[in-house]
XYZ file of C-alpha atoms in Angstrom:
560
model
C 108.904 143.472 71.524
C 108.196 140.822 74.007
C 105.544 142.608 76.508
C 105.176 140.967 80.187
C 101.751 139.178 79.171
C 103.521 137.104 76.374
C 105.090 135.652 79.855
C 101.874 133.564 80.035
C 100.443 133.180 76.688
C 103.840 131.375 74.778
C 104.034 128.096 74.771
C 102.546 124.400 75.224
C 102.422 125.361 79.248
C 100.142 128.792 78.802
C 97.873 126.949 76.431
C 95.245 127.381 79.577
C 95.491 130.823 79.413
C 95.242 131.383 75.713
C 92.460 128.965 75.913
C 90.642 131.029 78.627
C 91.050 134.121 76.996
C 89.680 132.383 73.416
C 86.581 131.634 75.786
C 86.302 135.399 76.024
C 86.521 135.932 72.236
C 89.535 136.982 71.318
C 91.597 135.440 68.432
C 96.039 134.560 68.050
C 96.686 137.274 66.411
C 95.111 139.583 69.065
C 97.033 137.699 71.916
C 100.336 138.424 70.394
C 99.588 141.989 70.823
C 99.897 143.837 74.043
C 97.391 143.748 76.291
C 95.791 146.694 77.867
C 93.613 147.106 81.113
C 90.684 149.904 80.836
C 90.447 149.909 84.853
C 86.624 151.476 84.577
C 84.899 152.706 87.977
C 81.176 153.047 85.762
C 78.213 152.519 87.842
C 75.000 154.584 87.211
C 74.988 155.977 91.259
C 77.756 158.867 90.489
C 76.465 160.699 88.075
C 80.351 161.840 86.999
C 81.123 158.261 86.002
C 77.860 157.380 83.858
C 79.762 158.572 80.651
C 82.258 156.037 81.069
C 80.233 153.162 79.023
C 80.326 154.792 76.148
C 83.577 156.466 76.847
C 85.615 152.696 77.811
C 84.133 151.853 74.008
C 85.472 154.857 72.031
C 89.179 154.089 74.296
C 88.903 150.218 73.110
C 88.848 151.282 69.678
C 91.740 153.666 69.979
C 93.648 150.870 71.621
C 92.190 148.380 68.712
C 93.726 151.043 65.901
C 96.943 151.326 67.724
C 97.605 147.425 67.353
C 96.415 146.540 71.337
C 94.286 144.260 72.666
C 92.041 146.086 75.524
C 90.016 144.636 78.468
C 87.751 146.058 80.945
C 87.917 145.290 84.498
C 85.586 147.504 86.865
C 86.210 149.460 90.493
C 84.192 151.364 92.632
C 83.346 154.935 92.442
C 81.490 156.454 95.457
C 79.899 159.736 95.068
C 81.083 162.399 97.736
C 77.750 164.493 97.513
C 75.647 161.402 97.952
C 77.722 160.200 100.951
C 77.757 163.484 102.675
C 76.938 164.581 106.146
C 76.211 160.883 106.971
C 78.290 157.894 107.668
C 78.406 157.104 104.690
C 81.069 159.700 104.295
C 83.023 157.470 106.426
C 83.746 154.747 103.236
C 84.927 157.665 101.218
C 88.431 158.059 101.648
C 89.047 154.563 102.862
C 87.621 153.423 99.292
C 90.540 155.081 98.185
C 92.718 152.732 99.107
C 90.259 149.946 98.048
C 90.160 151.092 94.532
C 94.178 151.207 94.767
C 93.922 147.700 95.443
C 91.853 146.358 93.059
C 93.813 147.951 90.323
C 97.360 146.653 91.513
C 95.219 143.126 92.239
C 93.849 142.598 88.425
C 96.967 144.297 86.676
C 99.341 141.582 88.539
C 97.168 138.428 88.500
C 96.768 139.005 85.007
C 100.462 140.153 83.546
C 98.958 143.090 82.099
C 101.340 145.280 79.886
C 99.353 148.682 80.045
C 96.601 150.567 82.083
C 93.684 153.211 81.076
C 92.335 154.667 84.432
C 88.945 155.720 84.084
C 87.992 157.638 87.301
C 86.239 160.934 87.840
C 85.085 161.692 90.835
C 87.347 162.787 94.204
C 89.020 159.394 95.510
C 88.927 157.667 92.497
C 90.947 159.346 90.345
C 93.934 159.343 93.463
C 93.155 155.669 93.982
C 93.950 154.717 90.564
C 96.985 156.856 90.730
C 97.894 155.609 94.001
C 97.608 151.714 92.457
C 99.306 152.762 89.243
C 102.486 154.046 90.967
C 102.460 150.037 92.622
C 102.549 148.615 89.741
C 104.142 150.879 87.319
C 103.094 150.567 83.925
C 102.724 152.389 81.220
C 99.359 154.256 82.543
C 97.050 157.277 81.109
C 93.950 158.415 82.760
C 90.827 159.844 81.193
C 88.198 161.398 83.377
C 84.503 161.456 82.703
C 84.590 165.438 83.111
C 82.724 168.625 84.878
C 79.370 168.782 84.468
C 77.563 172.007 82.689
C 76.558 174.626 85.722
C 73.567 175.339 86.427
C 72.552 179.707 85.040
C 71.290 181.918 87.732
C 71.984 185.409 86.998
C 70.157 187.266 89.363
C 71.140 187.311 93.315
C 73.983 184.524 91.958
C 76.281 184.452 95.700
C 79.351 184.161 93.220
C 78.632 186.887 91.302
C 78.827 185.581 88.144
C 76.071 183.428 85.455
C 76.553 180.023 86.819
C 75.778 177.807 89.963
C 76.795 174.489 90.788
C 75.820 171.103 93.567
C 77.395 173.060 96.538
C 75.394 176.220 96.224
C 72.442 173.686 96.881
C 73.895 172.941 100.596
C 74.657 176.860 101.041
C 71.243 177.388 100.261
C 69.720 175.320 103.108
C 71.675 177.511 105.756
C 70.283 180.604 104.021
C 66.185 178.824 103.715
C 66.727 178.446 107.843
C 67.696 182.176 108.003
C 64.798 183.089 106.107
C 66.995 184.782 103.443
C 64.965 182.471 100.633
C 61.526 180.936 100.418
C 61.038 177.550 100.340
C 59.978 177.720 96.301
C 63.624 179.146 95.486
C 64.973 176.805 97.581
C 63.255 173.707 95.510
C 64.419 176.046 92.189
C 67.996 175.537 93.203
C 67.311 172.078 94.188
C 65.940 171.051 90.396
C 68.641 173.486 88.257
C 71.802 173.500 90.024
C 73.463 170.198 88.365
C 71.596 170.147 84.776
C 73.981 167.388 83.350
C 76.038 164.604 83.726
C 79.469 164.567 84.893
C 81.812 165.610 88.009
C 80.509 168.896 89.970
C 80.878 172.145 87.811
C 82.579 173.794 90.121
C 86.131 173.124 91.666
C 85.489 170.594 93.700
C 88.352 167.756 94.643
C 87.115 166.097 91.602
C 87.646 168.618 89.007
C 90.653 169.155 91.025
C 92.394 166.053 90.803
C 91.572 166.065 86.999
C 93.314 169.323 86.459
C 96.527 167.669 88.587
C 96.838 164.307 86.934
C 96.830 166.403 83.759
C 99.359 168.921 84.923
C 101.240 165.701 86.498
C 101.720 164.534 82.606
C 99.568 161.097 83.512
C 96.795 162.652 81.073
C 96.819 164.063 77.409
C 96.813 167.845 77.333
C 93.647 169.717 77.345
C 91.374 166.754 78.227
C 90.822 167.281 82.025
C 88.118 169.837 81.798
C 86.251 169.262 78.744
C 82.633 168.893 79.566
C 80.944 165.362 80.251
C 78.498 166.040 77.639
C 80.933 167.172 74.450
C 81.989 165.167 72.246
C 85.354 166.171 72.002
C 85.365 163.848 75.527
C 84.352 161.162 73.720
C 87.275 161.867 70.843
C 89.914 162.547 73.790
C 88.875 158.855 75.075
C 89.811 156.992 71.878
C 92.954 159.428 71.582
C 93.992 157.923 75.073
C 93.393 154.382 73.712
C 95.733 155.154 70.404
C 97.970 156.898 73.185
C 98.541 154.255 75.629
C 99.789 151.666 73.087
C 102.602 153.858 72.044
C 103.538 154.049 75.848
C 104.047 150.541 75.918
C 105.902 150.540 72.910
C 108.455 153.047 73.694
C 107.708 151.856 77.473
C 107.163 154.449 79.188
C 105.938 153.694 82.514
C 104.150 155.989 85.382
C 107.204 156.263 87.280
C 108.676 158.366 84.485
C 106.235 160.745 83.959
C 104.546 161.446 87.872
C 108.218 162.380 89.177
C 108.953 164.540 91.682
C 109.512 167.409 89.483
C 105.936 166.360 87.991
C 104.082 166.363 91.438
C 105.474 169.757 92.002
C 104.045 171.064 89.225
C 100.897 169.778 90.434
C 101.143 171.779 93.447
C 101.860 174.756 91.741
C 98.776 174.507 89.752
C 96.695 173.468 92.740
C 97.741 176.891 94.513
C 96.775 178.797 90.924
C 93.738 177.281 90.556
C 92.662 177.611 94.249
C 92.162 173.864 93.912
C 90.336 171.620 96.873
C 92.541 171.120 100.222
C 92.113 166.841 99.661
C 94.789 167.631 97.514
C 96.908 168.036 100.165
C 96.202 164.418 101.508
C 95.885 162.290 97.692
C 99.507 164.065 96.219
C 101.676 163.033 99.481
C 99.938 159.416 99.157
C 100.640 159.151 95.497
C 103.913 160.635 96.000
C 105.047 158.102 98.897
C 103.687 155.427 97.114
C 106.126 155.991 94.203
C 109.146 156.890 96.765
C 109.222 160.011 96.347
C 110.286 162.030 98.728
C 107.804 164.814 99.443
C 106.130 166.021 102.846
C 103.550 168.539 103.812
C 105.509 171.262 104.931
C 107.472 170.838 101.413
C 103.744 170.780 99.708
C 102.898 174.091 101.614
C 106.414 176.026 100.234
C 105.928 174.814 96.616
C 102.281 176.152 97.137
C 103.525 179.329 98.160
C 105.353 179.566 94.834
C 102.152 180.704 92.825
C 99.384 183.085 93.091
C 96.011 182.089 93.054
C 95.043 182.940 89.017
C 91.933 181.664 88.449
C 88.834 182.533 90.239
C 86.599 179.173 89.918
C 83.547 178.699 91.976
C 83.318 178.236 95.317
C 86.638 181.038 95.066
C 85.413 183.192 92.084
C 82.478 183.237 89.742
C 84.129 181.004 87.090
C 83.509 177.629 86.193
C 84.796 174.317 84.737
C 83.215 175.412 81.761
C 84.637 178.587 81.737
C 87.804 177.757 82.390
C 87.983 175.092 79.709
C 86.740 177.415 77.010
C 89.705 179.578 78.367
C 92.175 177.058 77.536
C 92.423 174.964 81.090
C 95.183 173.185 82.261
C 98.027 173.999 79.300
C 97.067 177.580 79.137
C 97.401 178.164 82.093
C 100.812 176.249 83.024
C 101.883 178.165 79.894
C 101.347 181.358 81.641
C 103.219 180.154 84.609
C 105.823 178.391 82.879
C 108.359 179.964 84.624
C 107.540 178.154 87.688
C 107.687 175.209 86.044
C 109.748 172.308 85.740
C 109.676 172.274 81.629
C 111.886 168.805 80.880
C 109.705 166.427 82.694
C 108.053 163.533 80.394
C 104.588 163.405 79.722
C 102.353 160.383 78.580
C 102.717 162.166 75.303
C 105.458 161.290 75.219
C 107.111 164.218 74.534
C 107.743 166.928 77.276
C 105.795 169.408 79.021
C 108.039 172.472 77.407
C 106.471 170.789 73.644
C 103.204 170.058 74.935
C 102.671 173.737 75.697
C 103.598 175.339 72.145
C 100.359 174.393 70.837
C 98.709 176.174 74.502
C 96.706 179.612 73.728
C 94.257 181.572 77.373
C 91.417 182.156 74.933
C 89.724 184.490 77.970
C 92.580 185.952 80.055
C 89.836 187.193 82.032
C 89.363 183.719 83.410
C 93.070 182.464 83.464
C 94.960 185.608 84.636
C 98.248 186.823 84.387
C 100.870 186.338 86.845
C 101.244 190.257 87.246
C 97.242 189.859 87.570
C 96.008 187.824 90.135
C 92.779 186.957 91.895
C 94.948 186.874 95.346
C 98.505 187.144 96.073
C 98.001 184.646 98.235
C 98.238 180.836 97.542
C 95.199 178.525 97.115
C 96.588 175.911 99.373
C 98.390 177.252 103.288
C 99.797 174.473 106.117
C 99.277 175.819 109.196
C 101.291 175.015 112.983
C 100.889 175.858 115.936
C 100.305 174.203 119.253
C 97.135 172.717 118.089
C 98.140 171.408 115.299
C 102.386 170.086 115.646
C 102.160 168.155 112.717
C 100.442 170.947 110.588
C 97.417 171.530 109.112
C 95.442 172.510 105.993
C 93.425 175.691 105.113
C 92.424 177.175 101.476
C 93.248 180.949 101.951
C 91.882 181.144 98.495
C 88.633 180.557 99.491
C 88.768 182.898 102.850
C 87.312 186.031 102.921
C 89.740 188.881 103.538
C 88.564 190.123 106.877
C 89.242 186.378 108.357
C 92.440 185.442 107.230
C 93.259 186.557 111.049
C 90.661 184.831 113.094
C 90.370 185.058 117.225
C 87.600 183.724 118.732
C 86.290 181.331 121.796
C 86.154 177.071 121.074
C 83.037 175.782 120.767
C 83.819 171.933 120.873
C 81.760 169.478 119.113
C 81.984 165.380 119.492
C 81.750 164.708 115.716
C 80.000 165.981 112.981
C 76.608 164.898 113.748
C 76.552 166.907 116.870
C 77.905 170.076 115.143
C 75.174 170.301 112.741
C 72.499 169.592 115.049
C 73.842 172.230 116.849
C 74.451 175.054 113.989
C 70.681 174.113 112.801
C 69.577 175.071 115.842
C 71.117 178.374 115.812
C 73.590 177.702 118.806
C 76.228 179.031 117.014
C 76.859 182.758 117.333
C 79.432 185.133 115.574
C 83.074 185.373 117.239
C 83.229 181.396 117.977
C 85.653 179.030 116.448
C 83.797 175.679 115.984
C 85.720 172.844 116.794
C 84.982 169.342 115.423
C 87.375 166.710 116.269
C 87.513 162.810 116.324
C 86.607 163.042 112.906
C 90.648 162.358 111.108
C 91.716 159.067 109.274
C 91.344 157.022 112.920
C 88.763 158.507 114.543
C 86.493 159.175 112.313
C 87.043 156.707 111.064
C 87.644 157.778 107.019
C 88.430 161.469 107.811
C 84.570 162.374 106.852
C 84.604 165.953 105.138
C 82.786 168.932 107.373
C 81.115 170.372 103.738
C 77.516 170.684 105.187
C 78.444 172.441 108.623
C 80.262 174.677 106.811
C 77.912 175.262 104.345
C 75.270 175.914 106.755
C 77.461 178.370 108.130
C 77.892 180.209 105.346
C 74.337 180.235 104.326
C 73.431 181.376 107.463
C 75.888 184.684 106.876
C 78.430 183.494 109.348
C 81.174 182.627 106.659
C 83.893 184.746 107.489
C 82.381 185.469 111.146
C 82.635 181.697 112.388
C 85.898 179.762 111.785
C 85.484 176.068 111.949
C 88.808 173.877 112.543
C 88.998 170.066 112.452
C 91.546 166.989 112.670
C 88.489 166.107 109.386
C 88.486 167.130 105.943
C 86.849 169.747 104.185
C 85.401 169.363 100.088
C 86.763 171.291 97.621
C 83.939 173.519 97.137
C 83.833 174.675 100.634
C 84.736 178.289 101.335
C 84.655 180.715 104.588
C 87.165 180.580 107.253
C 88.232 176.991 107.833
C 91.307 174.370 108.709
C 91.506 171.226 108.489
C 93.803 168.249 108.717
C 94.552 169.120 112.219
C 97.415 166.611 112.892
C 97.966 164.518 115.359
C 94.489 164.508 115.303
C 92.363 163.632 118.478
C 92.508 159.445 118.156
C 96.422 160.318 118.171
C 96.226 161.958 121.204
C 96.489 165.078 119.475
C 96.056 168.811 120.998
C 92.375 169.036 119.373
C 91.203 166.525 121.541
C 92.015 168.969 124.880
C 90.208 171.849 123.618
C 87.597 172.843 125.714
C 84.773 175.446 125.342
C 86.061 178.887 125.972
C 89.506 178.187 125.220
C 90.796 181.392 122.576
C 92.480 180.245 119.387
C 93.668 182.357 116.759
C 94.159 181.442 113.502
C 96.366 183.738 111.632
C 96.561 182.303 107.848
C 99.298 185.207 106.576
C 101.303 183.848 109.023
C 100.723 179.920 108.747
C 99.918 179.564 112.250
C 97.061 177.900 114.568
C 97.207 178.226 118.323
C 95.648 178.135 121.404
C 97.753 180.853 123.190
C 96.566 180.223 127.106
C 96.595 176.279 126.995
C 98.715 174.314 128.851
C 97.984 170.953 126.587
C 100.795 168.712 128.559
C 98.624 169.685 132.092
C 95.902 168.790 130.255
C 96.838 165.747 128.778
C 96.820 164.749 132.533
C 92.908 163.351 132.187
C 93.381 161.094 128.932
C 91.348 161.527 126.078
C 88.885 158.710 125.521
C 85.871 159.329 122.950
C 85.709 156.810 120.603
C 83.480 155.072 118.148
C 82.791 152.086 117.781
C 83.558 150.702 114.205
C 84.067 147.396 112.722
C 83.730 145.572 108.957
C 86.277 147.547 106.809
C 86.645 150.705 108.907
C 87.912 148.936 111.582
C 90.697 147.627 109.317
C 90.962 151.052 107.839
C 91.423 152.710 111.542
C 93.838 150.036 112.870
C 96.414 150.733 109.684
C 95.801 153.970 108.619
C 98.699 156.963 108.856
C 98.317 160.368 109.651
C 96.914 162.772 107.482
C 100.196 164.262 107.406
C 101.237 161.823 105.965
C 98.618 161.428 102.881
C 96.191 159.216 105.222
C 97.564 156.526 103.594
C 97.484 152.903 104.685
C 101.383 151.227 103.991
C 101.834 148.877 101.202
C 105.307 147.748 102.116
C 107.649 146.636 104.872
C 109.142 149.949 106.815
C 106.456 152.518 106.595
């Protein structure tokens, strides 16, 4: 088979580059195989990528067995909990596009024939997605995966055995209440995250795991085993033996994350009651491969499934729980009816054969369609006249007696100015917290409002507050929230006319946000001109950046 790196390695003119790569090592007979990229985002900051040193080994060998000839190349992988509620949160989702770059820079400068993604953690594992689709080769990922919870049995807020990293945040808003003392406060603090490996809970990490597995971009079963089994460390040379018969039979990324594919992504996202980012990294990937797919498509294919499996911050179930269930092919077996059965997977067989060999091992944890946690999806899009363009909630996540929410704004400048705020207790029950100037150009980076809302919901006012924003939220946020507000405020947006007093009412049953008594065009009268000042890569970031409606995506070619 002539592979696309034998382009540059035959003949008297290539002698350079077989030369070069002789430098690094490797012998003839290994550069007449084909050559595979392990695109590895290790570093020893995030502590759901510091398996991946021994895990890009183990995937070398399986690509060694198979007859390739792997090399390394390394991205970045920020840590959402380290980077939040500062601006540092501001680099996260722009490093999205970063890591996108770097993987569609070193798979083209070097004519590589195949890809390994091995990503983790929330933007990463879109990023390399997002890059893949450029380029589109044959491509599997592997994540790092979930990290063992942390046990608490006794006063556990979830109700179940298990805590995880987010409860840690919660916990501050309840140690300013007075609800906990300051020694079960540092408890949490040292048992919460007891190993390596993304957040236990379903965070956008564990979330876009699940997704690229249920796309058919990873092999079955693999997203949620734990960081610290070993079966991860099998499942990473299985991926190396797997990825050479992809470029064999070549198979390429395109084939497998179709339409079709993404929309069984969605589906799963809703039964899961997986993280709203979602939302934002499935309409990148998806217009990055032209494929035609939009929000207020995303928020009818969400609407398609219940919300089956009650995973922390939505239930008392965890990563761990779920994968000793069965994960991701037991539960798109039980939903297989909703599925679209004939799309390819890097298997490369099809999803319909992948999930014979599927068992639910605890149908407690993955439940029946006739069964559900809620009959309502995990993901909603709301519009109204604050938010046009639509917006993004998790009703999975909401408490029951706020799915209809009517309050008075209470309108912040940012982030840092809500939480000073809700730490000082100027927040009362009734209100609707609005924080805006925080979306993909004002923010800039569309920074996530996790701690604010986890302060809130420490401090008892969950399902009493509602907090909207043209930010994001994390994955393991719950309460009664929206975000995603588009056009968002450095668009000119309706959020950035709210004033205090105004009365919105968020009705999730009925997909709608709105500000029933303002006149927005009169208002739009006295322009709206907060804005910060950025520069280095944000400032690039803000200038090019789409809406959030649009994936929050920067364009990659002429026309968009």
């Amino acid at each position: 088979m002539n592979y696309r790196s034998q382009d540059i390695l035959r003949g008297a003119g290539f002698a350079n580059v077989r030369a070069l790569y002789k430098a690094d090592g490797f012998t003839d007979d290994e550069l007449k195989r084909p050559i595979i990229a392990i695109a590895n985002s290790y570093n020893s900051i995030c502590p759901g990528h510091i398996v991946f040193r021994q895990m890009a080994d183990r995937i070398k060998e399986g690509i060694q067995a198979a007859g390739g000839m792997p090399i390394e190349f390394g991205t970045i992988g920020a840590c959402d909990g380290i980077a939040m509620g500062h601006n540092g949160m501001r680099y996260i989702l722009p490093a999205r596009e970063m890591i996108a770059n770097d993987v569609e820079a070193m798979v083209q400068a070097h004519r590589l024939d195949g890809i390994v993604l091995l990503g983790s953690c929330d933007k990463i594992i879109p990023g390399m997605l997002i890059g893949a689709m450029r380029v589109n080769l044959p491509t599997i990922l592997v994540n790092g995966g979930p990290a063992l919870p942390g046990h608490m049995g006794q006063g556990n807020p979830y109700g179940g055995e298990y805590i995880d990293h987010s409860f840690i945040q919660q916990s501050e808003g309840a140690l300013r209440s007075g609800d906990i003392t300051q020694e079960e406060f540092d408890w949490i603090e040292n048992n919460a995250v007891p190993t390596v490996g993304s957040c236990a809970m379903l965070g956008t990490a564990n979330t876009m795991g699940c997704l690229a597995e249920a796309m058919g971009i990873m092999l079955p079963g693999v997203s949620s085993i734990p960081a610290v089994y070993s079966k991860r460390m099998a499942a990473a040379y299985d991926t190396g033996k797997a990825i050479v018969e992809l470029v064999m039979k070549n198979i390429r990324v395109r084939d497998i994350m179709t339409k079709e594919a993404l929309k069984n992504a969605i589906r799963i996202n809703s039964a899961i009651g997986g993280s709203t980012n979602a939302v934002l990294h499935i309409l990148a990937i998806a217009r990055e491969g032209k494929i035609d797919l939009d929000i207020r498509e995303f928020g009818e294919v969400s609407k398609e499934v219940a919300h089956l499996v009650a995973m922390i911050p939505a239930g008392q179930y965890t990563l761990l729980d779920f994968y000793e269930a069965g994960g991701v092919p037991a539960l798109m077996q039980g939903i297989a009816d909703n599925l679209a059965l004939d799309v390819l997977t890097c298997t490369g067989e099809t999803l319909e054969t992948n999930l014979k060999r599927a068992k639910n091992l605890r149908p407690e944890v993955i439940r029946a369609g006739k069964d559900p946690v809620h009959t309502r999806s995990g993901i909603g899009i709301l519009y109204g006249n604050i938010a046009p363009e639509g917006s993004v909630t998790k009703p999975s996540a909401i408490p029951d007696d706020a799915l209809y929410f009517c309050g008075k704004a209470k309108v912040y400048e940012g982030e840092e100015e809500a939480l000073k705020s809700i730490r000082s207790g100027d927040v009362s029950e009734g209100q609707v917290v609005v924080i805006r100037n925080e979306g993909p150009k004002g923010g800039p980076g569309m920074p996530e409002m996790y701690k604010a809302m986890k302060l809130l919901v420490g401090m008892g006012l969950g399902s009493k507050v509602c907090l909207i924003t043209d930010g994001r939220f994390s994955g393991s946020n719950n309460g009664c929230f929206v975000g995603h507000i588009c056009p968002e405020a450095a668009n000119d947006g309706p959020i950035a006319y709210l004033k205090d007093g105004d009365e919105i009412i968020v009705d999730v049953k009925n997909g709608t946000i709105d500000a029933p008594f303002v006149d927005f065009d009169a208002r739009r009268k006295e322009p709206y001109t907060y804005r910060r000042k950025v520069e280095g890569y944000l400032y690039q970031y803000a200038k090019n950046v789409k809406s959030a409606s649009l994936g929050a995506a920067i364009p990659s070619c002429e026309g968009e």
